[in-house]
Coordinates of C-alpha atoms and ligand atoms in Angstrom, one line a residue:
M227 CA 0.0 0.0 0.0
D228 CA 1.8 3.1 -1.1
E229 CA -1.0 5.5 -1.8
I230 CA -3.3 7.2 0.6
I231 CA -5.4 9.5 -1.6
T232 CA -6.4 9.0 -5.2
R233 CA -7.2 12.3 -6.7
T234 CA -8.5 13.5 -10.0
R235 CA -9.3 17.2 -10.4
W236 CA -9.3 19.9 -12.9
F237 CA -8.0 23.4 -12.8
R238 CA -9.4 25.6 -15.4
R239 CA -9.1 29.1 -16.5
R240 CA -9.6 30.4 -20.0
H241 CA -7.7 28.1 -22.3
V242 CA -5.3 26.6 -19.8
E243 CA -6.0 23.6 -17.8
L244 CA -4.0 21.9 -15.2
H245 CA -4.9 18.3 -14.5
I246 CA -3.4 16.8 -11.3
S247 CA -3.5 13.1 -11.1
D248 CA -1.7 10.2 -9.6
S249 CA 0.7 10.0 -12.5
G250 CA 1.6 13.6 -12.5
V251 CA 0.6 17.0 -13.9
T252 CA -0.9 17.4 -17.3
V253 CA -0.8 20.8 -18.8
L254 CA -3.3 21.4 -21.5
S255 CA -2.9 24.6 -23.5
R256 CA -5.6 25.3 -26.0
N257 CA -5.3 28.0 -28.5
L258 CA -8.7 28.8 -29.7
L259 CA -7.5 30.6 -32.9
P260 CA -8.0 28.6 -36.1
G261 CA -5.1 26.6 -37.2
F262 CA -3.7 26.0 -33.8
G263 CA -4.2 22.7 -32.2
E264 CA -3.9 21.4 -28.6
T265 CA -0.7 20.9 -26.8
T266 CA -0.3 18.5 -23.9
E267 CA 2.6 18.0 -21.6
L268 CA 2.7 15.5 -18.8
V269 CA 5.2 16.0 -16.0
R270 CA 5.6 13.0 -13.7
W271 CA 5.8 13.5 -10.0
D272 CA 9.1 11.7 -9.8
E273 CA 10.6 14.0 -12.5
M274 CA 9.4 17.1 -10.7
L275 CA 11.7 19.2 -8.5
A276 CA 9.6 22.2 -7.6
A277 CA 6.7 24.3 -8.7
E278 CA 6.5 28.0 -8.2
A279 CA 4.4 31.0 -9.2
E280 CA 6.2 33.5 -11.3
P281 CA 5.4 37.0 -12.3
A282 CA 4.8 37.2 -16.0
G283 CA 3.6 40.6 -17.0
R284 CA 0.2 41.4 -15.5
A285 CA -0.7 37.8 -15.0
K286 CA 1.4 35.2 -13.4
G287 CA 2.8 32.0 -14.7
L288 CA 3.5 28.6 -13.1
R289 CA 7.0 27.3 -13.4
I290 CA 7.6 23.6 -13.0
S291 CA 11.3 22.8 -12.7
R292 CA 12.5 19.3 -13.4
R293 CA 14.8 16.9 -11.7
D294 CA 15.9 15.2 -14.9
G295 CA 17.4 18.4 -16.4
K296 CA 14.8 18.8 -19.1
P297 CA 13.7 22.4 -19.7
D298 CA 11.3 23.9 -17.2
V299 CA 7.6 23.8 -18.1
I300 CA 6.0 27.3 -18.0
V301 CA 2.2 27.5 -17.8
S302 CA 1.1 31.0 -18.6
G303 CA -2.4 32.5 -18.8
L304 CA -3.2 31.9 -15.2
I305 CA -4.3 34.8 -12.9
A306 CA -2.1 35.5 -10.0
E307 CA -4.0 33.6 -7.2
Q308 CA -4.5 30.6 -9.4
S309 CA -0.9 30.1 -10.2
E310 CA 0.0 30.6 -6.5
W311 CA -2.7 28.0 -5.6
A312 CA -1.4 25.6 -8.2
A313 CA 2.2 26.0 -7.1
R314 CA 1.2 25.4 -3.4
L315 CA -0.9 22.4 -4.3
M316 CA 1.9 20.8 -6.3
A317 CA 4.4 21.6 -3.5
D318 CA 2.0 19.9 -1.1
E319 CA 1.7 16.9 -3.3
L320 CA 5.5 16.6 -3.8
D321 CA 5.9 16.7 0.0
R322 CA 3.1 14.2 0.6
R323 CA 4.8 11.8 -1.8
A324 CA 8.0 12.2 0.1
R325 CA 6.3 11.3 3.4
R326 CA 3.7 8.7 2.3
A327 CA 5.7 5.9 3.8
D328 CA 4.9 7.3 7.2
P329 CA 3.4 4.4 9.2
V330 CA 1.0 6.7 11.2
M331 CA -1.0 7.0 8.0
H332 CA -1.6 3.3 7.8
N333 CA -2.5 2.2 11.3
A334 CA -5.1 3.1 13.9
V335 CA -3.8 5.5 16.6
P336 CA -5.6 5.4 20.0
A337 CA -8.0 8.3 20.2
P338 CA -6.3 10.1 23.1
E339 CA -3.0 10.1 21.2
I340 CA -4.5 11.8 18.1
P341 CA -3.9 15.4 19.3
D342 CA -0.2 14.8 20.0
K343 CA 0.3 13.1 16.7
I344 CA -1.3 16.1 14.9
E345 CA 0.9 18.5 16.9
E346 CA 3.9 16.5 15.7
L347 CA 2.7 16.7 12.1
V348 CA 2.0 20.4 12.3
A349 CA 5.4 21.1 13.9
S350 CA 7.1 19.2 11.0
G351 CA 6.6 22.3 8.9
D352 CA 6.1 22.4 5.1
G353 CA 3.6 19.9 3.8
A354 CA 2.0 19.5 7.3
I355 CA -1.5 20.4 6.1
P356 CA -2.0 17.5 3.6
A357 CA -0.5 15.1 6.2
V358 CA -2.9 16.4 8.9
V359 CA -5.9 16.0 6.6
D360 CA -4.9 12.6 5.5
F361 CA -4.2 11.5 9.0
L362 CA -7.6 12.8 10.4
L363 CA -9.5 11.1 7.5
A364 CA -7.6 7.8 7.9
Q365 CA -8.1 7.8 11.7
G366 CA -11.8 8.5 11.2
V367 CA -12.0 5.4 9.0
F368 CA -10.0 3.3 11.5
H369 CA -12.2 4.4 14.4
Q370 CA -15.3 3.5 12.4
A371 CA -16.6 7.1 12.3
S372 CA -19.5 7.7 10.0
D373 CA -18.7 11.4 9.7
V374 CA -15.8 13.7 10.3
H375 CA -16.8 17.3 11.3
F376 CA -14.4 20.3 10.8
E377 CA -16.1 23.2 12.6
P378 CA -14.5 26.6 12.5
Y379 CA -14.9 29.0 15.5
H380 CA -13.3 32.3 16.4
R381 CA -10.2 30.8 18.1
V382 CA -10.2 27.1 17.2
L383 CA -11.0 24.6 14.5
R384 CA -12.9 21.9 16.2
V385 CA -12.6 18.4 14.7
R386 CA -15.1 15.7 15.8
Y387 CA -15.9 12.2 14.7
R388 CA -19.4 10.7 14.7
I389 CA -18.9 7.2 16.1
D390 CA -21.8 4.8 16.8
G391 CA -24.2 7.7 16.2
L392 CA -22.7 10.2 18.6
L393 CA -20.2 13.1 18.1
E394 CA -16.9 12.8 19.9
D395 CA -14.3 15.5 20.2
V396 CA -11.0 14.5 18.5
V397 CA -8.9 17.6 18.6
E398 CA -9.1 21.4 18.6
L399 CA -6.7 23.1 16.3
D400 CA -5.5 26.7 16.0
A401 CA -8.0 28.7 14.0
A402 CA -5.0 29.7 11.7
L403 CA -5.2 26.2 10.3
T404 CA -8.9 26.5 9.3
D405 CA -8.3 28.0 5.9
P406 CA -5.4 25.7 4.8
L407 CA -7.2 22.6 6.1
L408 CA -10.4 23.5 4.3
A409 CA -8.5 24.3 1.1
R410 CA -6.9 20.9 1.3
L411 CA -10.2 19.2 1.8
K412 CA -11.8 21.1 -1.1
L413 CA -8.9 20.3 -3.3
L414 CA -9.2 16.6 -2.6
A415 CA -13.0 16.7 -3.2
N416 CA -12.6 18.6 -6.5
L417 CA -14.5 21.6 -5.2
A418 CA -14.2 25.2 -6.5
M419 CA -11.2 26.6 -4.5
F420 CA -12.1 30.2 -5.2
R421 CA -15.7 30.0 -3.8
S422 CA -16.0 30.1 -0.1
D423 CA -19.4 31.8 -0.1
V424 CA -21.5 28.9 -1.4
P425 CA -22.3 25.4 -0.2
Q426 CA -20.5 22.7 -2.2
E427 CA -20.4 18.9 -2.3
G428 CA -17.8 16.5 -3.7
R429 CA -16.2 13.1 -3.4
V430 CA -12.8 11.6 -2.5
V431 CA -11.7 8.0 -2.6
I432 CA -9.0 7.0 -0.1
E433 CA -7.1 3.8 -0.1
L434 CA -6.4 2.3 3.3
Q435 CA -5.0 -1.1 4.2
G436 CA -5.7 -2.4 0.7
R437 CA -9.3 -1.2 0.3
S438 CA -11.0 1.8 -1.1
V439 CA -13.2 4.0 1.1
D440 CA -15.6 6.4 -0.4
L441 CA -15.8 9.9 1.2
R442 CA -18.4 12.5 0.5
V443 CA -17.4 16.0 1.4
S444 CA -19.7 18.9 1.9
V445 CA -18.7 22.5 2.8
L446 CA -20.9 25.3 4.1
P447 CA -19.9 29.0 4.7
T448 CA -20.2 29.9 8.4
L449 CA -19.4 32.9 10.5
H450 CA -15.7 31.9 11.1
G451 CA -14.9 30.1 7.8
E452 CA -16.2 27.1 6.0
K453 CA -17.5 24.1 7.9
A454 CA -16.8 20.8 6.3
V455 CA -18.5 17.4 7.0
V456 CA -16.9 14.3 5.5
R457 CA -19.2 11.4 5.4
I458 CA -17.4 8.0 5.4
F459 CA -18.9 5.2 3.3
D460 CA -16.9 2.3 4.5
S461 CA -18.4 -0.9 3.1
A462 CA -16.5 -2.9 5.7
N463 CA -18.8 -1.3 8.3
A464 CA -22.1 -0.8 6.5
L465 CA -22.6 -3.9 4.5
R466 CA -23.7 -6.8 6.6
P467 CA -25.4 -10.1 5.9
L468 CA -29.1 -10.3 6.9
D469 CA -28.3 -12.5 9.9
Q470 CA -26.0 -9.9 11.4
L471 CA -28.4 -7.0 11.4
G472 CA -29.7 -7.7 14.9
M473 CA -33.1 -9.2 14.0
S474 CA -34.5 -11.6 16.5
P475 CA -34.8 -15.1 15.1
D476 CA -38.6 -14.8 14.5
V477 CA -38.4 -11.4 12.9
Q478 CA -35.7 -12.6 10.6
E479 CA -37.7 -15.7 9.7
Q480 CA -40.7 -13.5 8.8
F481 CA -38.6 -11.0 6.9
V482 CA -36.9 -13.7 4.9
S483 CA -40.2 -15.3 4.0
L484 CA -41.5 -11.9 2.8
L485 CA -38.4 -11.6 0.6
S486 CA -39.1 -14.9 -1.0
R487 CA -42.5 -13.8 -2.2
P488 CA -42.8 -12.8 -5.9
Q489 CA -44.6 -9.6 -5.2
G490 CA -45.7 -7.0 -2.6
A491 CA -44.1 -4.0 -1.0
I492 CA -42.0 -4.1 2.1
L493 CA -41.5 -0.7 3.7
L494 CA -38.8 0.3 6.2
T495 CA -39.2 3.2 8.5
G496 CA -36.9 4.9 11.0
P497 CA -35.1 8.3 11.5
A498 CA -32.0 9.2 9.5
N499 CA -29.0 7.0 10.3
S500 CA -31.1 4.2 11.8
G501 CA -29.6 1.6 9.5
K502 CA -32.3 1.4 6.9
T503 CA -29.9 1.4 4.0
T504 CA -27.9 -1.4 5.5
T505 CA -31.1 -3.4 5.9
L506 CA -32.1 -2.8 2.3
Y507 CA -28.7 -3.7 1.0
A508 CA -28.7 -6.9 3.1
A509 CA -32.2 -7.8 1.7
I510 CA -31.0 -7.2 -1.9
Q511 CA -27.9 -9.4 -1.2
H512 CA -30.1 -12.1 0.3
I513 CA -32.5 -12.1 -2.7
H514 CA -29.6 -12.1 -5.1
D515 CA -28.0 -15.1 -3.3
H516 CA -31.3 -17.1 -2.8
R517 CA -32.7 -16.6 -6.3
R518 CA -29.3 -17.8 -7.6
G519 CA -28.7 -14.5 -9.3
L520 CA -31.6 -15.1 -11.6
A521 CA -33.8 -12.2 -10.4
S522 CA -33.6 -8.9 -12.2
I523 CA -32.9 -6.5 -9.4
V524 CA -32.8 -2.8 -9.9
T525 CA -32.4 0.1 -7.4
V526 CA -33.2 3.8 -7.6
E527 CA -31.3 5.6 -4.8
D528 CA -30.5 9.1 -3.6
P529 CA -27.6 8.8 -3.3
V530 CA -26.1 5.4 -4.2
E531 CA -24.2 4.8 -1.0
Y532 CA -22.4 1.6 -1.9
D533 CA -21.7 -0.2 -5.1
L534 CA -23.1 -3.6 -4.5
G535 CA -21.6 -5.0 -7.7
I536 CA -24.5 -7.5 -8.2
V537 CA -27.5 -5.4 -9.2
S538 CA -28.2 -2.4 -11.4
Q539 CA -28.1 0.8 -9.3
T540 CA -29.4 4.1 -10.4
Q541 CA -28.8 7.4 -8.7
V542 CA -31.5 10.1 -8.9
N543 CA -30.5 13.3 -10.6
P544 CA -33.3 15.8 -10.5
V545 CA -31.3 18.4 -12.5
A546 CA -31.3 15.9 -15.4
G547 CA -34.9 15.0 -14.8
L548 CA -34.1 11.7 -13.2
T549 CA -36.3 11.6 -10.1
F550 CA -37.5 8.7 -8.0
A551 CA -40.8 8.8 -10.1
T552 CA -39.2 9.0 -13.6
G553 CA -36.5 6.5 -12.7
L554 CA -39.0 4.1 -11.3
R555 CA -41.2 4.4 -14.4
T556 CA -38.3 3.6 -16.7
V557 CA -37.2 0.7 -14.4
L558 CA -40.6 -0.8 -14.7
R559 CA -40.3 -0.9 -18.5
Q560 CA -37.1 -2.9 -18.1
D561 CA -38.5 -6.1 -16.9
P562 CA -37.5 -6.0 -13.2
E563 CA -38.5 -8.6 -10.6
V564 CA -37.2 -6.8 -7.6
I565 CA -37.1 -3.0 -7.2
M566 CA -35.4 -1.2 -4.4
L567 CA -36.4 2.5 -4.1
G568 CA -34.5 4.7 -1.8
E569 CA -37.5 6.5 -0.4
I570 CA -41.2 7.1 -0.9
R571 CA -41.8 10.8 -0.3
D572 CA -44.5 12.0 -2.7
L573 CA -47.8 10.7 -4.1
E574 CA -46.5 10.1 -7.6
T575 CA -43.6 7.9 -6.5
A576 CA -45.8 6.2 -3.9
E577 CA -48.5 5.3 -6.5
I578 CA -46.0 3.8 -9.0
A579 CA -44.2 1.9 -6.3
I580 CA -47.2 0.5 -4.5
R581 CA -48.9 -0.4 -7.8
A582 CA -45.7 -2.2 -8.9
G583 CA -46.0 -4.3 -5.7
L584 CA -49.4 -5.4 -6.9
T585 CA -48.3 -6.3 -10.4
G586 CA -45.7 -9.0 -9.9
H587 CA -42.8 -7.0 -8.4
L588 CA -41.2 -7.3 -5.1
V589 CA -40.7 -3.7 -3.9
L590 CA -38.4 -2.6 -1.1
S591 CA -38.5 1.0 0.1
T592 CA -38.5 3.4 3.0
A593 CA -41.0 5.9 4.3
H594 CA -40.9 8.5 7.1
A595 CA -43.0 7.7 10.2
R596 CA -42.7 7.4 13.9
S597 CA -43.6 3.7 14.0
A598 CA -44.4 0.8 11.8
A599 CA -48.2 1.5 11.9
G600 CA -47.4 5.2 11.3
V601 CA -46.3 4.3 7.8
F602 CA -49.8 3.3 6.8
A603 CA -51.1 6.7 8.1
R604 CA -48.3 8.4 6.2
L605 CA -49.2 6.7 2.9
L606 CA -52.8 7.7 3.3
D607 CA -51.7 11.2 4.2
I608 CA -49.8 11.7 1.0
G609 CA -52.9 10.6 -0.9
L610 CA -52.8 6.9 -1.6
E611 CA -56.1 5.0 -1.8
P612 CA -56.5 2.7 1.2
F613 CA -57.2 -0.3 -1.0
L614 CA -53.9 0.1 -2.8
V615 CA -52.1 0.2 0.5
T616 CA -53.8 -2.8 2.0
S617 CA -53.5 -5.0 -1.1
S618 CA -49.9 -4.1 -2.0
V619 CA -48.0 -3.6 1.3
S620 CA -47.1 -6.9 2.8
A621 CA -45.2 -5.6 5.8
V622 CA -43.7 -2.6 7.5
V623 CA -40.5 -2.7 9.5
A624 CA -39.6 -0.1 12.0
Q625 CA -35.9 0.1 12.8
R626 CA -33.5 1.8 15.2
L627 CA -29.8 1.4 15.9
V628 CA -28.7 1.1 19.5
R629 CA -25.1 1.0 20.7
T630 CA -23.9 -2.3 22.1
L631 CA -22.1 -2.5 25.4
C632 CA -18.3 -2.7 25.3
P633 CA -17.5 -6.4 26.0
D634 CA -14.3 -5.3 27.9
C635 CA -15.9 -3.2 30.6
A636 CA -19.7 -3.7 30.8
A637 CA -20.8 -4.5 34.4
D638 CA -23.8 -6.5 35.7
S639 CA -26.5 -4.5 37.4
T640 CA -29.6 -5.3 39.5
P641 CA -32.9 -4.4 37.8
T642 CA -34.8 -1.7 39.7
S643 CA -38.5 -1.0 39.3
D644 CA -37.5 2.2 37.6
S645 CA -35.3 0.5 35.0
L646 CA -38.0 -2.1 34.3
A647 CA -40.6 0.6 33.8
R648 CA -38.3 2.3 31.2
L649 CA -38.4 -0.9 29.3
G650 CA -42.1 -1.1 29.6
L651 CA -41.9 -4.1 31.9
R652 CA -43.5 -4.9 35.3
E653 CA -41.3 -7.6 36.6
V654 CA -37.9 -9.2 35.9
P655 CA -38.2 -11.7 33.1
P656 CA -36.6 -15.1 33.8
G657 CA -33.0 -15.2 32.7
A658 CA -32.7 -11.4 32.5
R659 CA -29.2 -10.1 32.7
L660 CA -29.2 -6.3 32.8
R661 CA -25.8 -4.6 32.3
I662 CA -24.5 -1.1 32.5
P663 CA -21.7 0.8 30.6
N664 CA -18.5 1.5 32.3
G665 CA -15.8 2.8 30.1
C666 CA -12.3 1.7 29.2
D667 CA -9.6 2.4 26.6
A668 CA -11.0 0.0 24.1
C669 CA -14.3 2.0 24.0
R670 CA -12.7 5.4 24.3
G671 CA -14.3 5.7 27.7
T672 CA -17.9 5.6 26.3
G673 CA -18.8 2.1 27.6
Y674 CA -20.1 1.1 24.1
R675 CA -18.6 -0.4 21.0
G676 CA -20.5 -0.8 17.7
R677 CA -24.2 -0.8 17.1
T678 CA -26.9 -3.3 16.4
G679 CA -30.4 -2.9 14.9
V680 CA -33.7 -3.2 16.8
F681 CA -36.6 -4.2 14.6
H682 CA -40.4 -4.3 14.8
L683 CA -42.0 -6.1 11.9
L684 CA -45.7 -5.4 11.3
P685 CA -47.1 -7.9 8.7
M686 CA -50.3 -7.0 7.0
N687 CA -53.3 -8.9 8.3
N688 CA -57.1 -8.7 8.2
A689 CA -57.4 -6.6 11.4
L690 CA -54.8 -4.1 10.2
R691 CA -56.4 -4.0 6.7
Q692 CA -59.7 -2.9 8.3
L693 CA -58.0 -0.2 10.3
V694 CA -56.3 1.2 7.1
M695 CA -59.5 1.0 5.1
A696 CA -61.3 3.0 7.9
R697 CA -58.8 5.9 7.2
L698 CA -58.2 6.4 10.9
P699 CA -56.1 9.4 12.0
A700 CA -52.4 8.6 12.5
Q701 CA -52.4 8.3 16.3
E702 CA -55.6 6.3 16.5
L703 CA -54.3 4.0 13.8
E704 CA -51.1 3.5 15.7
R705 CA -53.0 2.8 19.0
K706 CA -55.4 0.4 17.5
A707 CA -52.7 -1.4 15.4
A708 CA -50.9 -2.0 18.7
Q709 CA -54.0 -3.9 19.9
V710 CA -54.3 -6.1 16.8
A711 CA -50.7 -6.7 16.0
P712 CA -48.1 -8.1 18.4
G713 CA -44.8 -6.5 19.4
S714 CA -43.4 -3.0 19.3
L715 CA -40.1 -1.3 18.9
L716 CA -39.8 -0.9 22.7
E717 CA -40.5 -4.6 23.2
A718 CA -37.8 -5.5 20.7
G719 CA -35.5 -3.0 22.4
A720 CA -36.3 -4.3 25.9
Q721 CA -35.3 -7.8 24.8
R722 CA -31.8 -6.4 23.8
A723 CA -31.4 -4.9 27.3
I724 CA -32.7 -8.0 29.0
D725 CA -30.1 -10.2 27.3
G726 CA -27.3 -7.7 28.2
T727 CA -26.5 -6.6 24.6
T728 CA -27.1 -3.0 25.5
S729 CA -28.2 -0.9 28.5
V730 CA -31.6 0.3 29.7
E731 CA -30.3 3.9 29.2
E732 CA -29.5 3.3 25.6
I733 CA -32.9 1.8 24.9
A734 CA -34.5 4.8 26.6
R735 CA -32.3 7.2 24.6
V736 CA -33.0 5.7 21.2
I737 CA -36.5 4.3 21.5
G738 CA -37.9 6.3 24.4
P739 CA -41.2 5.6 26.1
E740 CA -44.0 4.8 23.6
D741 CA -47.2 6.8 24.1
Ligands
ZN843 ZN1 -15.0 -0.5 27.3

């Protein structure tokens, strides 16, 4: 492994383009006058000695001097700040290449040691900024963060990781580092360097320990500079087989049996970051494996989070007219058997999806609601006819993610009437083993490591059908559904506290009391 960051970006101004890639720098000079063609010159990183911005009349040029004694490459036609930026970027890259053998980039560093390591990197002088950014991103991946936040304030740049759903402080850097760090991030993500007044989004792929990790970078202007959030899409964390999602054996059995049906809609619900995408991907993988790859499986997503490599995945692109609705319509003309739709959020999409579930397609999707029964109310709210809902939807699954107790430090605890009440229980069930978080080095003092899903599966049945047909208001529908259908999210969560997987506090935090 000798490369941390794979980069492809364009630098463009008038008729000069600078393309900085892994192999080197390509200079494209286009003369737009008739009779003059295109000239291209590639300078490899290992041939390059230095790059500097040079005054050249009113504008500036970029001079790239070479190690191999060949003549310098002069790129003219750049405005001053651009040639300075390009020179700085290339100097950074040369430096990064010189230091990429540094082992701190390729191994996890315990969280408490990260600030010291960064101080060392900053103190090492030139080229520190790329190293600090690479280091923070790499450590984010190693610590299984889902996001890295760079938050600029008056005196400091605060860096935090979101791990297992919660933000944790990593380091506070001098505010003087805000602009260079942000510039580096924007550079990696191929964002416009000269705009710091607009929100922007981009992508970076980093290579770590032999695998590629996809990062999505978004920047937003704030009072003290641009705030960046880097979302980490690490397939090693997010893609799990169905039997490792945290479903109880009976929920898993029901879910698998629904997936084997030729048609019907299965809808997932839960707040953002409750693991719905992981469940959908696990379901797709299961169908693919169990229909021996014969099924035609298509997805329409916003965005495509992981390349599954086994099914056709489409990303919505509203600017180009590719919405969930238009995408789904086209998909239906392409002879699909299984359709995964990122989200149902409007009547048009809902109608196409729900009808597809009635006409020989297995449809998997998500919808926003507080509970499983709430999904039915939501579908009626956006305007679907009750008979469509009752005849197409075969089940709704509500899902949450709870943190699991750290195996190294969790301690047994005696159930109190209060803790039982928080789980919705009156007495201690036989075999109960309540545990509480403690905190040790392995879990960064949090008492928790990793997360698991909690699921409530609500299959369609006659009693539920009647409630939906009666068009009851959301809360009444939820209350009555609880009477006719077994189980709830809290019940499923309580089970995970009783078996010691997580704590009562965690269940209360994530699922809360049901009203
Ligand atoms: Zn621990």
